[in-house]
mmCIF file of C-alpha atoms in Angstrom:
data_model
loop_
_atom_site.group_PDB
_atom_site.id
_atom_site.type_symbol
_atom_site.label_atom_id
_atom_site.label_comp_id
_atom_site.label_asym_id
_atom_site.label_seq_id
_atom_site.Cartn_x
_atom_site.Cartn_y
_atom_site.Cartn_z
ATOM 1 C CA UNK A 1 -7.601 -43.694 -22.260
ATOM 2 C CA UNK A 2 -10.048 -40.992 -23.252
ATOM 3 C CA UNK A 3 -11.005 -37.979 -21.177
ATOM 4 C CA UNK A 4 -14.361 -37.699 -19.451
ATOM 5 C CA UNK A 5 -16.063 -34.485 -20.477
ATOM 6 C CA UNK A 6 -17.009 -32.484 -17.416
ATOM 7 C CA UNK A 7 -18.483 -29.516 -19.256
ATOM 8 C CA UNK A 8 -16.204 -26.943 -17.659
ATOM 9 C CA UNK A 9 -17.698 -27.241 -14.161
ATOM 10 C CA UNK A 10 -16.441 -29.014 -11.064
ATOM 11 C CA UNK A 11 -17.741 -32.570 -10.781
ATOM 12 C CA UNK A 12 -17.822 -34.314 -7.408
ATOM 13 C CA UNK A 13 -14.867 -36.657 -6.772
ATOM 14 C CA UNK A 14 -13.274 -35.914 -10.141
ATOM 15 C CA UNK A 15 -9.795 -34.521 -10.695
ATOM 16 C CA UNK A 16 -10.406 -30.866 -11.672
ATOM 17 C CA UNK A 17 -7.344 -30.780 -13.976
ATOM 18 C CA UNK A 18 -7.848 -34.031 -15.880
ATOM 19 C CA UNK A 19 -11.590 -34.711 -15.525
ATOM 20 C CA UNK A 20 -10.804 -38.315 -14.495
ATOM 21 C CA UNK A 21 -12.710 -39.719 -11.527
ATOM 22 C CA UNK A 22 -10.895 -40.404 -8.280
ATOM 23 C CA UNK A 23 -10.422 -44.072 -7.483
ATOM 24 C CA UNK A 24 -11.269 -45.309 -3.992
ATOM 25 C CA UNK A 25 -10.044 -48.570 -2.442
ATOM 26 C CA UNK A 26 -10.122 -49.972 1.070
ATOM 27 C CA UNK A 27 -6.667 -49.783 2.668
ATOM 28 C CA UNK A 28 -7.006 -53.469 3.613
ATOM 29 C CA UNK A 29 -7.244 -54.353 -0.117
ATOM 30 C CA UNK A 30 -3.659 -53.204 -0.576
ATOM 31 C CA UNK A 31 -0.483 -55.177 0.057
ATOM 32 C CA UNK A 32 0.307 -54.635 3.774
ATOM 33 C CA UNK A 33 3.790 -53.214 3.024
ATOM 34 C CA UNK A 34 2.325 -50.713 0.546
ATOM 35 C CA UNK A 35 -0.467 -49.835 2.993
ATOM 36 C CA UNK A 36 2.116 -49.138 5.732
ATOM 37 C CA UNK A 37 4.218 -47.028 3.370
ATOM 38 C CA UNK A 38 1.235 -44.906 2.308
ATOM 39 C CA UNK A 39 0.090 -44.498 5.900
ATOM 40 C CA UNK A 40 3.425 -43.632 7.489
ATOM 41 C CA UNK A 41 5.212 -41.738 4.702
ATOM 42 C CA UNK A 42 2.351 -39.361 3.957
ATOM 43 C CA UNK A 43 1.577 -36.127 5.759
ATOM 44 C CA UNK A 44 -1.047 -36.264 8.511
ATOM 45 C CA UNK A 45 -2.928 -33.034 7.766
ATOM 46 C CA UNK A 46 -5.018 -33.217 10.965
ATOM 47 C CA UNK A 47 -1.871 -33.554 13.120
ATOM 48 C CA UNK A 48 -0.215 -30.693 11.209
ATOM 49 C CA UNK A 49 -3.247 -28.479 11.917
ATOM 50 C CA UNK A 50 -3.329 -29.543 15.585
ATOM 51 C CA UNK A 51 0.404 -28.791 15.950
ATOM 52 C CA UNK A 52 -0.101 -25.312 14.469
ATOM 53 C CA UNK A 53 -2.885 -24.700 17.004
ATOM 54 C CA UNK A 54 -0.639 -26.007 19.790
ATOM 55 C CA UNK A 55 2.173 -23.650 18.696
ATOM 56 C CA UNK A 56 -0.207 -20.666 18.767
ATOM 57 C CA UNK A 57 -1.478 -21.688 22.219
ATOM 58 C CA UNK A 58 2.075 -22.161 23.575
ATOM 59 C CA UNK A 59 3.053 -18.720 22.238
ATOM 60 C CA UNK A 60 -0.054 -17.122 23.771
ATOM 61 C CA UNK A 61 0.609 -18.668 27.197
ATOM 62 C CA UNK A 62 4.322 -17.787 27.095
ATOM 63 C CA UNK A 63 3.518 -14.166 26.122
ATOM 64 C CA UNK A 64 0.985 -14.006 28.952
ATOM 65 C CA UNK A 65 3.568 -15.296 31.459
ATOM 66 C CA UNK A 66 6.235 -12.890 30.137
ATOM 67 C CA UNK A 67 3.838 -9.926 30.490
ATOM 68 C CA UNK A 68 3.121 -10.990 34.071
ATOM 69 C CA UNK A 69 6.845 -11.166 34.884
ATOM 70 C CA UNK A 70 7.489 -7.767 33.248
ATOM 71 C CA UNK A 71 4.726 -6.248 35.337
ATOM 72 C CA UNK A 72 6.032 -7.823 38.574
ATOM 73 C CA UNK A 73 9.595 -6.607 37.824
ATOM 74 C CA UNK A 74 8.338 -3.069 37.074
ATOM 75 C CA UNK A 75 6.372 -2.941 40.344
ATOM 76 C CA UNK A 76 9.402 -4.143 42.315
ATOM 77 C CA UNK A 77 11.677 -1.572 40.613
ATOM 78 C CA UNK A 78 9.165 1.211 41.298
ATOM 79 C CA UNK A 79 8.958 0.196 44.966
ATOM 80 C CA UNK A 80 12.768 0.277 45.310
ATOM 81 C CA UNK A 81 13.071 3.550 43.343
ATOM 82 C CA UNK A 82 16.189 5.646 42.694
ATOM 83 C CA UNK A 83 17.173 3.970 39.391
ATOM 84 C CA UNK A 84 18.462 5.740 36.296
ATOM 85 C CA UNK A 85 16.665 4.611 33.143
ATOM 86 C CA UNK A 86 19.536 2.245 32.259
ATOM 87 C CA UNK A 87 19.663 0.814 35.818
ATOM 88 C CA UNK A 88 15.885 0.373 35.810
ATOM 89 C CA UNK A 89 16.015 -1.644 32.544
ATOM 90 C CA UNK A 90 18.931 -3.763 33.796
ATOM 91 C CA UNK A 91 17.170 -4.439 37.120
ATOM 92 C CA UNK A 92 13.908 -5.456 35.396
ATOM 93 C CA UNK A 93 15.757 -7.703 32.947
ATOM 94 C CA UNK A 94 17.639 -9.438 35.773
ATOM 95 C CA UNK A 95 14.396 -9.857 37.759
ATOM 96 C CA UNK A 96 12.611 -11.411 34.776
ATOM 97 C CA UNK A 97 15.561 -13.784 34.204
ATOM 98 C CA UNK A 98 15.427 -14.760 37.878
ATOM 99 C CA UNK A 99 11.666 -15.451 37.642
ATOM 100 C CA UNK A 100 12.101 -17.705 34.576
ATOM 101 C CA UNK A 101 14.890 -19.583 36.370
ATOM 102 C CA UNK A 102 12.689 -19.970 39.477
ATOM 103 C CA UNK A 103 10.138 -21.701 37.223
ATOM 104 C CA UNK A 104 12.879 -23.983 35.866
ATOM 105 C CA UNK A 105 13.339 -22.347 32.447
ATOM 106 C CA UNK A 106 16.162 -20.398 30.807
ATOM 107 C CA UNK A 107 13.851 -17.800 29.269
ATOM 108 C CA UNK A 108 10.523 -17.248 27.526
ATOM 109 C CA UNK A 109 11.531 -19.304 24.451
ATOM 110 C CA UNK A 110 12.537 -22.242 26.653
ATOM 111 C CA UNK A 111 9.167 -22.049 28.431
ATOM 112 C CA UNK A 112 7.281 -21.818 25.119
ATOM 113 C CA UNK A 113 9.140 -24.853 23.688
ATOM 114 C CA UNK A 114 8.424 -26.888 26.838
ATOM 115 C CA UNK A 115 4.721 -25.956 26.636
ATOM 116 C CA UNK A 116 4.660 -26.885 22.951
ATOM 117 C CA UNK A 117 6.146 -30.323 23.717
ATOM 118 C CA UNK A 118 3.465 -30.934 26.360
ATOM 119 C CA UNK A 119 0.630 -29.758 24.097
ATOM 120 C CA UNK A 120 1.895 -31.863 21.157
ATOM 121 C CA UNK A 121 2.147 -34.942 23.384
ATOM 122 C CA UNK A 122 -1.549 -34.491 24.202
ATOM 123 C CA UNK A 123 -2.616 -34.594 20.543
ATOM 124 C CA UNK A 124 -4.551 -37.784 19.733
ATOM 125 C CA UNK A 125 -5.704 -38.216 16.156
ATOM 126 C CA UNK A 126 -7.802 -41.388 16.019
ATOM 127 C CA UNK A 127 -8.616 -41.181 12.312
ATOM 128 C CA UNK A 128 -5.728 -39.319 10.662
ATOM 129 C CA UNK A 129 -6.178 -37.894 7.186
ATOM 130 C CA UNK A 130 -2.994 -38.681 5.286
ATOM 131 C CA UNK A 131 -1.904 -37.044 2.034
ATOM 132 C CA UNK A 132 1.120 -37.911 -0.059
ATOM 133 C CA UNK A 133 2.641 -39.071 -3.325
ATOM 134 C CA UNK A 134 4.148 -42.540 -3.736
ATOM 135 C CA UNK A 135 5.592 -43.946 -6.987
ATOM 136 C CA UNK A 136 3.967 -41.079 -8.912
ATOM 137 C CA UNK A 137 0.506 -41.678 -7.406
ATOM 138 C CA UNK A 138 -1.039 -38.767 -5.498
ATOM 139 C CA UNK A 139 -3.243 -40.175 -2.763
ATOM 140 C CA UNK A 140 -5.239 -39.366 0.337
ATOM 141 C CA UNK A 141 -6.271 -41.710 3.160
ATOM 142 C CA UNK A 142 -9.610 -40.787 4.693
ATOM 143 C CA UNK A 143 -12.141 -42.680 6.810
ATOM 144 C CA UNK A 144 -15.662 -43.939 6.206
ATOM 145 C CA UNK A 145 -17.489 -45.718 9.018
ATOM 146 C CA UNK A 146 -14.211 -46.369 10.842
ATOM 147 C CA UNK A 147 -12.541 -47.960 7.801
ATOM 148 C CA UNK A 148 -9.540 -46.300 6.119
ATOM 149 C CA UNK A 149 -10.046 -45.631 2.408
ATOM 150 C CA UNK A 150 -7.300 -44.758 -0.064
ATOM 151 C CA UNK A 151 -8.282 -42.131 -2.626
ATOM 152 C CA UNK A 152 -6.196 -42.080 -5.805
ATOM 153 C CA UNK A 153 -6.343 -38.406 -6.787
ATOM 154 C CA UNK A 154 -3.938 -38.511 -9.713
ATOM 155 C CA UNK A 155 -1.471 -40.889 -11.281
ATOM 156 C CA UNK A 156 -0.315 -42.840 -14.306
ATOM 157 C CA UNK A 157 -2.682 -45.835 -13.914
ATOM 158 C CA UNK A 158 -6.276 -45.577 -15.137
ATOM 159 C CA UNK A 159 -8.926 -48.303 -15.307
ATOM 160 C CA UNK A 160 -12.675 -48.856 -15.597
ATOM 161 C CA UNK A 161 -14.802 -49.580 -12.553
ATOM 162 C CA UNK A 162 -18.261 -49.492 -11.066
ATOM 163 C CA UNK A 163 -19.027 -46.332 -9.164
ATOM 164 C CA UNK A 164 -18.869 -46.310 -5.360
ATOM 165 C CA UNK A 165 -21.945 -46.319 -3.163
ATOM 166 C CA UNK A 166 -23.733 -42.991 -2.552
ATOM 167 C CA UNK A 167 -21.368 -42.503 0.430
ATOM 168 C CA UNK A 168 -18.635 -41.593 -2.071
ATOM 169 C CA UNK A 169 -20.632 -40.156 -5.001
ATOM 170 C CA UNK A 170 -19.183 -40.332 -8.524
ATOM 171 C CA UNK A 171 -15.850 -41.936 -7.484
ATOM 172 C CA UNK A 172 -14.713 -45.249 -8.941
ATOM 173 C CA UNK A 173 -14.655 -48.300 -6.658
ATOM 174 C CA UNK A 174 -11.248 -49.876 -7.280
ATOM 175 C CA UNK A 175 -12.510 -53.077 -5.628
ATOM 176 C CA UNK A 176 -15.105 -53.416 -8.463
ATOM 177 C CA UNK A 177 -13.399 -53.488 -11.877
ATOM 178 C CA UNK A 178 -15.802 -53.422 -14.822
ATOM 179 C CA UNK A 179 -14.585 -53.196 -18.455
ATOM 180 C CA UNK A 180 -17.825 -51.382 -19.333
ATOM 181 C CA UNK A 181 -17.658 -49.155 -16.230
ATOM 182 C CA UNK A 182 -16.439 -45.645 -15.617
ATOM 183 C CA UNK A 183 -12.891 -44.397 -16.076
ATOM 184 C CA UNK A 184 -10.984 -43.608 -12.893
ATOM 185 C CA UNK A 185 -7.520 -43.462 -11.407
ATOM 186 C CA UNK A 186 -6.253 -46.833 -10.225
ATOM 187 C CA UNK A 187 -3.419 -48.130 -8.058
ATOM 188 C CA UNK A 188 -0.526 -49.998 -9.722
ATOM 189 C CA UNK A 189 -1.184 -53.753 -9.878
ATOM 190 C CA UNK A 190 1.677 -54.540 -7.477
ATOM 191 C CA UNK A 191 0.060 -52.375 -4.773
ATOM 192 C CA UNK A 192 -2.863 -54.783 -4.488
ATOM 193 C CA UNK A 193 -2.965 -57.526 -1.870
ATOM 194 C CA UNK A 194 -3.724 -60.167 -4.531
ATOM 195 C CA UNK A 195 -1.516 -59.012 -7.363
ATOM 196 C CA UNK A 196 -1.333 -62.286 -9.245
ATOM 197 C CA UNK A 197 1.512 -63.795 -7.221
ATOM 198 C CA UNK A 198 -0.748 -66.124 -5.218
#
């Protein structure tokens, strides 16, 4: 297979390292077992981002609660008075521990982890964007009009195809092979729903 010349500038939907167009195929055109593997073994980048946000939010809320407890313990210690510095610190620490326990948590970390679990349970990704590598094929699953599309970003299989509609400019439509078409990354033959066995 020969390289497509891209003239040293980035071309839409083309692998920047190899200059070969990305191939795009509807997930439903793949063998159901392969489709499941790609979907569930890849990394859901939207969920990963949402979980990072949830972790930051859980930390923020836990820090806020800890500051509140520290302040309450300090006020109580000041009201009681008569502590040495060491006694004051020990009293405040014990008070804070008591306040966490009253909330049903061992400490700030326990509270933060519980918050994180709740926040992660609330994450709903209706159209996940999946990225991964399977059998040497680097792929991404994205959505167009509610339909999941598999993008072949790099791999060892190349073919010639018609280009996709303007919705996916310059990428090869793996559902439209054409010997006189454009060169693009393809899926292995045994990934396809109709792979010659029927």
